[in-house]
Amino acid sequence: MKKIYNLAFALHFVFPCITLYISQSQAQVPTLITVGTQPLSTPVIVAYAGWTITADATKGSINIVYDSLGTLLQHLQLNIENNQQLVSLKGWMAEKTSQHQLAINVIQPACALLFDLNEHCITISSSSAKLVLTAQAPASNDRIIANVIDTKGSPVTWTGTTEVVENFGGTETRTPSYLASKNPEVMTFTLGQVSSANLHSLFDRDQDIAIVFSDQSLLQRNPQYPDLLIVTIPVAGNTVIRLLPDYYTHTLGLPFYSRFNDSEFPVAPVVWGSWTSYYRDTREKDIVRNTDWLAANLKPYGFKYVQIDDGYDNGKDSLQHAWIENWDKRGLFPKGPKWMANYIKSKGLHAGLWLVPNSYAGAVTTHPDWYLRDKNGKLILDYDTPTLDFTHPGVQQWLRKLFATLKGWGFEYFKFDGEFALPKYAPVVDKTRQFDTTIDPVVSYRNRLQLIREIVGSTTFLEGCPAGTPLNGIGFFNSYFNGADVYNTWLGSYALFNAISANAFLNHIAVYVMPGEGIDVSPFTSLAEAKKRMPARYIYTAETSEDSLKGFGVSMAEARTLVSFVALTGVVYPLTSIMPALPEERAGLLKMSMPTMPILPADLFSRGSDMSNNTPWEYFKHRTPDTYIHNYPEILNLKVNAQSGIYDVVAFTNWRNEKITRKISFADKLGLSSGAAYVAFDFWRQEFVGVFRDSLALTVEAHDTRVLQLHPLLGKPQLIGNSRHITGAFSVLSLQWNEKENSLEGVSETIPGEMYDLFVYVPDGFDTTTLTAITGKNKIVQVKKELTGNILKLRFQGEQAPVKWQVRFNRNFK
């Protein structure tokens, strides 16, 4: 214990980046100064309740491990805050004071620290109110930075729809949740390995465990080692590190959890569905017409799936479904399903189909024992079709035939409606009449899903709509639609906002979120005009849902809000417009917000559902956008760490019917550095807004969404935006500042023939000298440049191969 060595050397060896990455200018925490010496000792280990804490006084650091998680914190060090600086404590000694306690006694200044290990938490206490711990936390893509549920916030309820209640006499699924107690109007998402001053927890995606630090803690991404966070924990007497095991199943109420497997589908798909524009009157010619338009206009932008909804298989006199046997008995698809799927595929797209595998009308006479019945022996219907007993071997064999046939025809996307374990959630089912009365209905249901998955394979996309029941298909479905139907008005689009607000915490964590049948960004059409050319069901749906109905379609501002909410949250991108009728200006909104990106939610909790039994459609019907109360976020904050840089994309939505001006605090609302300068670029307006410190004031028109990209001011020429994608990240394959050449260099993926714009902020003291752009086999690309104030705009036509561009500058500092 008497041998000593210089702690500065030890700190440099163990934690070489500590001074750089927790300095005041970079992290808003005091600068760390290494002083003093430290005694040698044997490491002291305390293991209790799954925790193992190792204190090595020789190295001056502590490691904290949890059995199922591995290392939580490594190279943890003790510091005292002094005049806005962190002073590393001098020599300390460790002692195991009980089975679950580790005491640290600091020699100079004299103080003590106690780690108390308990089940699922560690309490850290200090005799000094100025003690600050610094450490590294492993945080790869398996362990993401997040905010967990805040029970101090306003209580809300996460629900689905009332379908199981209204159609089967079941019970509405209601799960308690909470809005955030601080800034509940902000909803945060991440793209890449990010960090922020307002994100204080980690979520382990494999183990379903949340790791919760205090709100005073700071978790910063280490730019040299992106799989590590630099963690700063003020103790201020005491603090707690908590674990929330089974976070999604126990805390959030999901019935099952398994980490979402995105190996086949790394991003949520872009899907067009026929339902909301055609309902049951969809014809082959409608699918062909929309497919042609989608392939020609949106396929280059990431569009993939054409999904045919209800109406293709009904008999002439019945709505009962047989799925593969009645196709085109009404003469709507004369060339048949295989031709239709192959036509879609011939355009470079994928064919999808709606069906209700819970039901089938084709075997009532030949196999009456296949069906679910009530206590009177009466058939139970789902979507006007008798429902099946999936414990019966004959039904399982039928299931194999059904999906093998559909797969053979070429369908690669299936939307399952009325998709739940009927014997479990429909009280009318007489379970004693089932073939197997011993198996748990949910187990039987999941066995059925496993069978379907085995037949269609992992490359087929499955969407489930649970009819208001718990999401028991987690692990089998690629996406879930857990919300109400949309229709083509602004108020009718609220169902989509509700689905995102309520369910986004699931997206890309447990399953992709399908927010609705589709967004329709068509311009306004009067009710009288719509009645001349729209299907009767189209008119009926809106008229029976909205008293204030004046017509269909949305304003340009409302269209921007729709695509912004879908694109910046990473959910499935659903379309439902009659696409060939869409004006180019509206199609441009879709192009600038596609494809979807691998975005993850940072707020891991539901914001509640507003279309539940307490506020059913009958209530919604009598409201207007101005009188409907909801918890939809007013700020979407997407934190980005990509090839395009490290920055924030912030969407500001005005839900009101009149223009508003808001002042937004960067530190308070967005978790950005206080006092730092940020360059703001308005994506939808494609213009530079200004350089701001601490806050900005923004005017937003009625129902509009302003989308700003906020880049930290770097003091050198920097890319602040482009015309291709709302995130600023898609299309930028590489980007760097070459200090030796004084040049900004990048590689961009563009759309052949389409114009592509780059916006570069050029600080005072830099002059543009040369500009080059090449593609393919050193083909020169002609670039038009325009310098307005500090903004250099580069424009060139898109090419088949990526375009490599370079802008050189002279330094002209006076």
mmCIF file with all atom_site columns, C-alpha atoms in Angstrom, residues 51-161:
data_model
loop_
_atom_site.group_PDB
_atom_site.id
_atom_site.type_symbol
_atom_site.label_atom_id
_atom_site.label_alt_id
_atom_site.label_comp_id
_atom_site.label_asym_id
_atom_site.label_entity_id
_atom_site.label_seq_id
_atom_site.pdbx_PDB_ins_code
_atom_site.Cartn_x
_atom_site.Cartn_y
_atom_site.Cartn_z
_atom_site.occupancy
_atom_site.B_iso_or_equiv
_atom_site.pdbx_formal_charge
_atom_site.auth_seq_id
_atom_site.auth_comp_id
_atom_site.auth_asym_id
_atom_site.auth_atom_id
_atom_site.pdbx_PDB_model_num
ATOM 1   C CA . TRP A 1 51  ? -23.794 -7.580  -9.893  1.00 0.00 ? 51  TRP A CA 1
ATOM 2   C CA . THR A 1 52  ? -20.007 -7.717  -9.761  1.00 0.00 ? 52  THR A CA 1
ATOM 3   C CA . ILE A 1 53  ? -18.108 -4.590  -8.864  1.00 0.00 ? 53  ILE A CA 1
ATOM 4   C CA . THR A 1 54  ? -14.310 -4.562  -8.997  1.00 0.00 ? 54  THR A CA 1
ATOM 5   C CA . ALA A 1 55  ? -12.306 -1.716  -7.451  1.00 0.00 ? 55  ALA A CA 1
ATOM 6   C CA . ASP A 1 56  ? -8.662  -1.548  -8.486  1.00 0.00 ? 56  ASP A CA 1
ATOM 7   C CA . ALA A 1 57  ? -6.903  1.172   -6.523  1.00 0.00 ? 57  ALA A CA 1
ATOM 8   C CA . THR A 1 58  ? -3.674  0.474   -8.389  1.00 0.00 ? 58  THR A CA 1
ATOM 9   C CA . LYS A 1 59  ? -5.251  1.517   -11.660 1.00 0.00 ? 59  LYS A CA 1
ATOM 10  C CA . GLY A 1 60  ? -7.486  4.058   -9.994  1.00 0.00 ? 60  GLY A CA 1
ATOM 11  C CA . SER A 1 61  ? -10.617 2.652   -11.602 1.00 0.00 ? 61  SER A CA 1
ATOM 12  C CA . ILE A 1 62  ? -13.735 0.605   -10.905 1.00 0.00 ? 62  ILE A CA 1
ATOM 13  C CA . ASN A 1 63  ? -15.650 -1.772  -13.202 1.00 0.00 ? 63  ASN A CA 1
ATOM 14  C CA . ILE A 1 64  ? -19.344 -2.653  -12.846 1.00 0.00 ? 64  ILE A CA 1
ATOM 15  C CA . VAL A 1 65  ? -20.709 -5.827  -14.453 1.00 0.00 ? 65  VAL A CA 1
ATOM 16  C CA . TYR A 1 66  ? -24.160 -7.441  -14.459 1.00 0.00 ? 66  TYR A CA 1
ATOM 17  C CA . ASP A 1 67  ? -24.578 -11.138 -15.217 1.00 0.00 ? 67  ASP A CA 1
ATOM 18  C CA . SER A 1 68  ? -26.862 -11.049 -18.275 1.00 0.00 ? 68  SER A CA 1
ATOM 19  C CA . LEU A 1 69  ? -25.592 -7.714  -19.581 1.00 0.00 ? 69  LEU A CA 1
ATOM 20  C CA . GLY A 1 70  ? -21.840 -7.950  -19.167 1.00 0.00 ? 70  GLY A CA 1
ATOM 21  C CA . THR A 1 71  ? -19.991 -4.713  -18.541 1.00 0.00 ? 71  THR A CA 1
ATOM 22  C CA . LEU A 1 72  ? -22.166 -1.700  -17.701 1.00 0.00 ? 72  LEU A CA 1
ATOM 23  C CA . LEU A 1 73  ? -19.420 0.730   -16.707 1.00 0.00 ? 73  LEU A CA 1
ATOM 24  C CA . GLN A 1 74  ? -15.679 0.379   -17.079 1.00 0.00 ? 74  GLN A CA 1
ATOM 25  C CA . HIS A 1 75  ? -12.734 2.496   -15.994 1.00 0.00 ? 75  HIS A CA 1
ATOM 26  C CA . LEU A 1 76  ? -14.984 4.359   -13.563 1.00 0.00 ? 76  LEU A CA 1
ATOM 27  C CA . GLN A 1 77  ? -13.039 7.093   -11.775 1.00 0.00 ? 77  GLN A CA 1
ATOM 28  C CA . LEU A 1 78  ? -13.642 9.445   -8.853  1.00 0.00 ? 78  LEU A CA 1
ATOM 29  C CA . ASN A 1 79  ? -13.494 13.207  -9.253  1.00 0.00 ? 79  ASN A CA 1
ATOM 30  C CA . ILE A 1 80  ? -14.282 16.337  -7.270  1.00 0.00 ? 80  ILE A CA 1
ATOM 31  C CA . GLU A 1 81  ? -15.823 19.343  -8.981  1.00 0.00 ? 81  GLU A CA 1
ATOM 32  C CA . ASN A 1 82  ? -13.820 22.464  -8.258  1.00 0.00 ? 82  ASN A CA 1
ATOM 33  C CA . ASN A 1 83  ? -14.358 25.788  -10.041 1.00 0.00 ? 83  ASN A CA 1
ATOM 34  C CA . GLN A 1 84  ? -15.988 24.182  -13.103 1.00 0.00 ? 84  GLN A CA 1
ATOM 35  C CA . GLN A 1 85  ? -13.241 21.586  -13.343 1.00 0.00 ? 85  GLN A CA 1
ATOM 36  C CA . LEU A 1 86  ? -13.112 17.929  -12.410 1.00 0.00 ? 86  LEU A CA 1
ATOM 37  C CA . VAL A 1 87  ? -10.128 17.118  -10.240 1.00 0.00 ? 87  VAL A CA 1
ATOM 38  C CA . SER A 1 88  ? -9.259  13.440  -10.118 1.00 0.00 ? 88  SER A CA 1
ATOM 39  C CA . LEU A 1 89  ? -9.169  12.287  -6.519  1.00 0.00 ? 89  LEU A CA 1
ATOM 40  C CA . LYS A 1 90  ? -5.877  11.306  -4.960  1.00 0.00 ? 90  LYS A CA 1
ATOM 41  C CA . GLY A 1 91  ? -5.146  7.872   -3.651  1.00 0.00 ? 91  GLY A CA 1
ATOM 42  C CA . TRP A 1 92  ? -8.042  5.853   -2.326  1.00 0.00 ? 92  TRP A CA 1
ATOM 43  C CA . MET A 1 93  ? -8.566  2.482   -0.736  1.00 0.00 ? 93  MET A CA 1
ATOM 44  C CA . ALA A 1 94  ? -11.361 -0.015  -1.307  1.00 0.00 ? 94  ALA A CA 1
ATOM 45  C CA . GLU A 1 95  ? -12.978 -2.265  1.297   1.00 0.00 ? 95  GLU A CA 1
ATOM 46  C CA . LYS A 1 96  ? -15.735 -4.850  1.169   1.00 0.00 ? 96  LYS A CA 1
ATOM 47  C CA . THR A 1 97  ? -17.842 -3.837  4.151   1.00 0.00 ? 97  THR A CA 1
ATOM 48  C CA . SER A 1 98  ? -20.616 -6.415  3.724   1.00 0.00 ? 98  SER A CA 1
ATOM 49  C CA . GLN A 1 99  ? -21.839 -9.041  1.313   1.00 0.00 ? 99  GLN A CA 1
ATOM 50  C CA . HIS A 1 100 ? -23.360 -6.337  -0.886  1.00 0.00 ? 100 HIS A CA 1
ATOM 51  C CA . GLN A 1 101 ? -21.392 -3.179  -0.072  1.00 0.00 ? 101 GLN A CA 1
ATOM 52  C CA . LEU A 1 102 ? -18.150 -1.705  -1.324  1.00 0.00 ? 102 LEU A CA 1
ATOM 53  C CA . ALA A 1 103 ? -16.657 1.290   0.478   1.00 0.00 ? 103 ALA A CA 1
ATOM 54  C CA . ILE A 1 104 ? -14.118 3.670   -1.041  1.00 0.00 ? 104 ILE A CA 1
ATOM 55  C CA . ASN A 1 105 ? -12.103 5.817   1.350   1.00 0.00 ? 105 ASN A CA 1
ATOM 56  C CA . VAL A 1 106 ? -10.353 8.747   -0.278  1.00 0.00 ? 106 VAL A CA 1
ATOM 57  C CA . ILE A 1 107 ? -7.171  9.994   1.313   1.00 0.00 ? 107 ILE A CA 1
ATOM 58  C CA . GLN A 1 108 ? -7.122  13.549  0.004   1.00 0.00 ? 108 GLN A CA 1
ATOM 59  C CA . PRO A 1 109 ? -9.456  15.320  0.213   1.00 0.00 ? 109 PRO A CA 1
ATOM 60  C CA . ALA A 1 110 ? -10.882 13.116  2.915   1.00 0.00 ? 110 ALA A CA 1
ATOM 61  C CA . CYS A 1 111 ? -14.200 11.669  1.832   1.00 0.00 ? 111 CYS A CA 1
ATOM 62  C CA . ALA A 1 112 ? -15.946 8.350   1.418   1.00 0.00 ? 112 ALA A CA 1
ATOM 63  C CA . LEU A 1 113 ? -18.002 6.612   -1.245  1.00 0.00 ? 113 LEU A CA 1
ATOM 64  C CA . LEU A 1 114 ? -20.324 3.628   -0.764  1.00 0.00 ? 114 LEU A CA 1
ATOM 65  C CA . PHE A 1 115 ? -21.648 1.267   -3.456  1.00 0.00 ? 115 PHE A CA 1
ATOM 66  C CA . ASP A 1 116 ? -24.675 -0.638  -2.190  1.00 0.00 ? 116 ASP A CA 1
ATOM 67  C CA . LEU A 1 117 ? -25.652 -3.541  -4.475  1.00 0.00 ? 117 LEU A CA 1
ATOM 68  C CA . ASN A 1 118 ? -29.299 -4.567  -4.509  1.00 0.00 ? 118 ASN A CA 1
ATOM 69  C CA . GLU A 1 119 ? -31.503 -6.535  -6.822  1.00 0.00 ? 119 GLU A CA 1
ATOM 70  C CA . HIS A 1 120 ? -31.689 -4.553  -10.074 1.00 0.00 ? 120 HIS A CA 1
ATOM 71  C CA . CYS A 1 121 ? -30.048 -1.404  -8.710  1.00 0.00 ? 121 CYS A CA 1
ATOM 72  C CA . ILE A 1 122 ? -26.873 0.077   -7.264  1.00 0.00 ? 122 ILE A CA 1
ATOM 73  C CA . THR A 1 123 ? -27.117 2.963   -4.820  1.00 0.00 ? 123 THR A CA 1
ATOM 74  C CA . ILE A 1 124 ? -24.035 5.174   -4.745  1.00 0.00 ? 124 ILE A CA 1
ATOM 75  C CA . SER A 1 125 ? -23.585 7.473   -1.736  1.00 0.00 ? 125 SER A CA 1
ATOM 76  C CA . SER A 1 126 ? -20.892 9.997   -0.974  1.00 0.00 ? 126 SER A CA 1
ATOM 77  C CA . SER A 1 127 ? -19.884 12.141  1.957   1.00 0.00 ? 127 SER A CA 1
ATOM 78  C CA . SER A 1 128 ? -19.092 14.902  -0.536  1.00 0.00 ? 128 SER A CA 1
ATOM 79  C CA . ALA A 1 129 ? -21.779 16.788  -2.433  1.00 0.00 ? 129 ALA A CA 1
ATOM 80  C CA . LYS A 1 130 ? -19.250 17.569  -5.184  1.00 0.00 ? 130 LYS A CA 1
ATOM 81  C CA . LEU A 1 131 ? -18.285 14.036  -6.087  1.00 0.00 ? 131 LEU A CA 1
ATOM 82  C CA . VAL A 1 132 ? -18.566 13.225  -9.789  1.00 0.00 ? 132 VAL A CA 1
ATOM 83  C CA . LEU A 1 133 ? -17.977 9.811   -11.359 1.00 0.00 ? 133 LEU A CA 1
ATOM 84  C CA . THR A 1 134 ? -16.676 9.407   -14.907 1.00 0.00 ? 134 THR A CA 1
ATOM 85  C CA . ALA A 1 135 ? -16.668 6.113   -16.798 1.00 0.00 ? 135 ALA A CA 1
ATOM 86  C CA . GLN A 1 136 ? -17.021 4.378   -20.131 1.00 0.00 ? 136 GLN A CA 1
ATOM 87  C CA . ALA A 1 137 ? -20.236 2.534   -21.028 1.00 0.00 ? 137 ALA A CA 1
ATOM 88  C CA . PRO A 1 138 ? -20.301 -0.005  -23.866 1.00 0.00 ? 138 PRO A CA 1
ATOM 89  C CA . ALA A 1 139 ? -23.102 1.152   -26.203 1.00 0.00 ? 139 ALA A CA 1
ATOM 90  C CA . SER A 1 140 ? -23.091 -0.572  -29.584 1.00 0.00 ? 140 SER A CA 1
ATOM 91  C CA . ASN A 1 141 ? -26.139 -1.050  -31.810 1.00 0.00 ? 141 ASN A CA 1
ATOM 92  C CA . ASP A 1 142 ? -27.129 -3.838  -29.421 1.00 0.00 ? 142 ASP A CA 1
ATOM 93  C CA . ARG A 1 143 ? -27.335 -1.377  -26.523 1.00 0.00 ? 143 ARG A CA 1
ATOM 94  C CA . ILE A 1 144 ? -28.933 1.869   -27.618 1.00 0.00 ? 144 ILE A CA 1
ATOM 95  C CA . ILE A 1 145 ? -29.267 5.211   -25.920 1.00 0.00 ? 145 ILE A CA 1
ATOM 96  C CA . ALA A 1 146 ? -32.827 6.047   -24.882 1.00 0.00 ? 146 ALA A CA 1
ATOM 97  C CA . ASN A 1 147 ? -35.287 7.587   -22.476 1.00 0.00 ? 147 ASN A CA 1
ATOM 98  C CA . VAL A 1 148 ? -37.472 5.209   -20.475 1.00 0.00 ? 148 VAL A CA 1
ATOM 99  C CA . ILE A 1 149 ? -41.000 5.605   -19.168 1.00 0.00 ? 149 ILE A CA 1
ATOM 100 C CA . ASP A 1 150 ? -41.435 8.464   -16.691 1.00 0.00 ? 150 ASP A CA 1
ATOM 101 C CA . THR A 1 151 ? -44.032 7.639   -14.058 1.00 0.00 ? 151 THR A CA 1
ATOM 102 C CA . LYS A 1 152 ? -43.954 11.258  -12.870 1.00 0.00 ? 152 LYS A CA 1
ATOM 103 C CA . GLY A 1 153 ? -45.533 12.356  -16.144 1.00 0.00 ? 153 GLY A CA 1
ATOM 104 C CA . SER A 1 154 ? -49.201 12.608  -17.062 1.00 0.00 ? 154 SER A CA 1
ATOM 105 C CA . PRO A 1 155 ? -50.877 9.183   -17.206 1.00 0.00 ? 155 PRO A CA 1
ATOM 106 C CA . VAL A 1 156 ? -52.174 8.010   -20.575 1.00 0.00 ? 156 VAL A CA 1
ATOM 107 C CA . THR A 1 157 ? -53.475 4.682   -21.884 1.00 0.00 ? 157 THR A CA 1
ATOM 108 C CA . TRP A 1 158 ? -52.035 2.625   -24.731 1.00 0.00 ? 158 TRP A CA 1
ATOM 109 C CA . THR A 1 159 ? -54.812 0.824   -26.609 1.00 0.00 ? 159 THR A CA 1
ATOM 110 C CA . GLY A 1 160 ? -55.516 -0.548  -30.039 1.00 0.00 ? 160 GLY A CA 1
ATOM 111 C CA . THR A 1 161 ? -58.969 -0.392  -31.592 1.00 0.00 ? 161 THR A CA 1
#
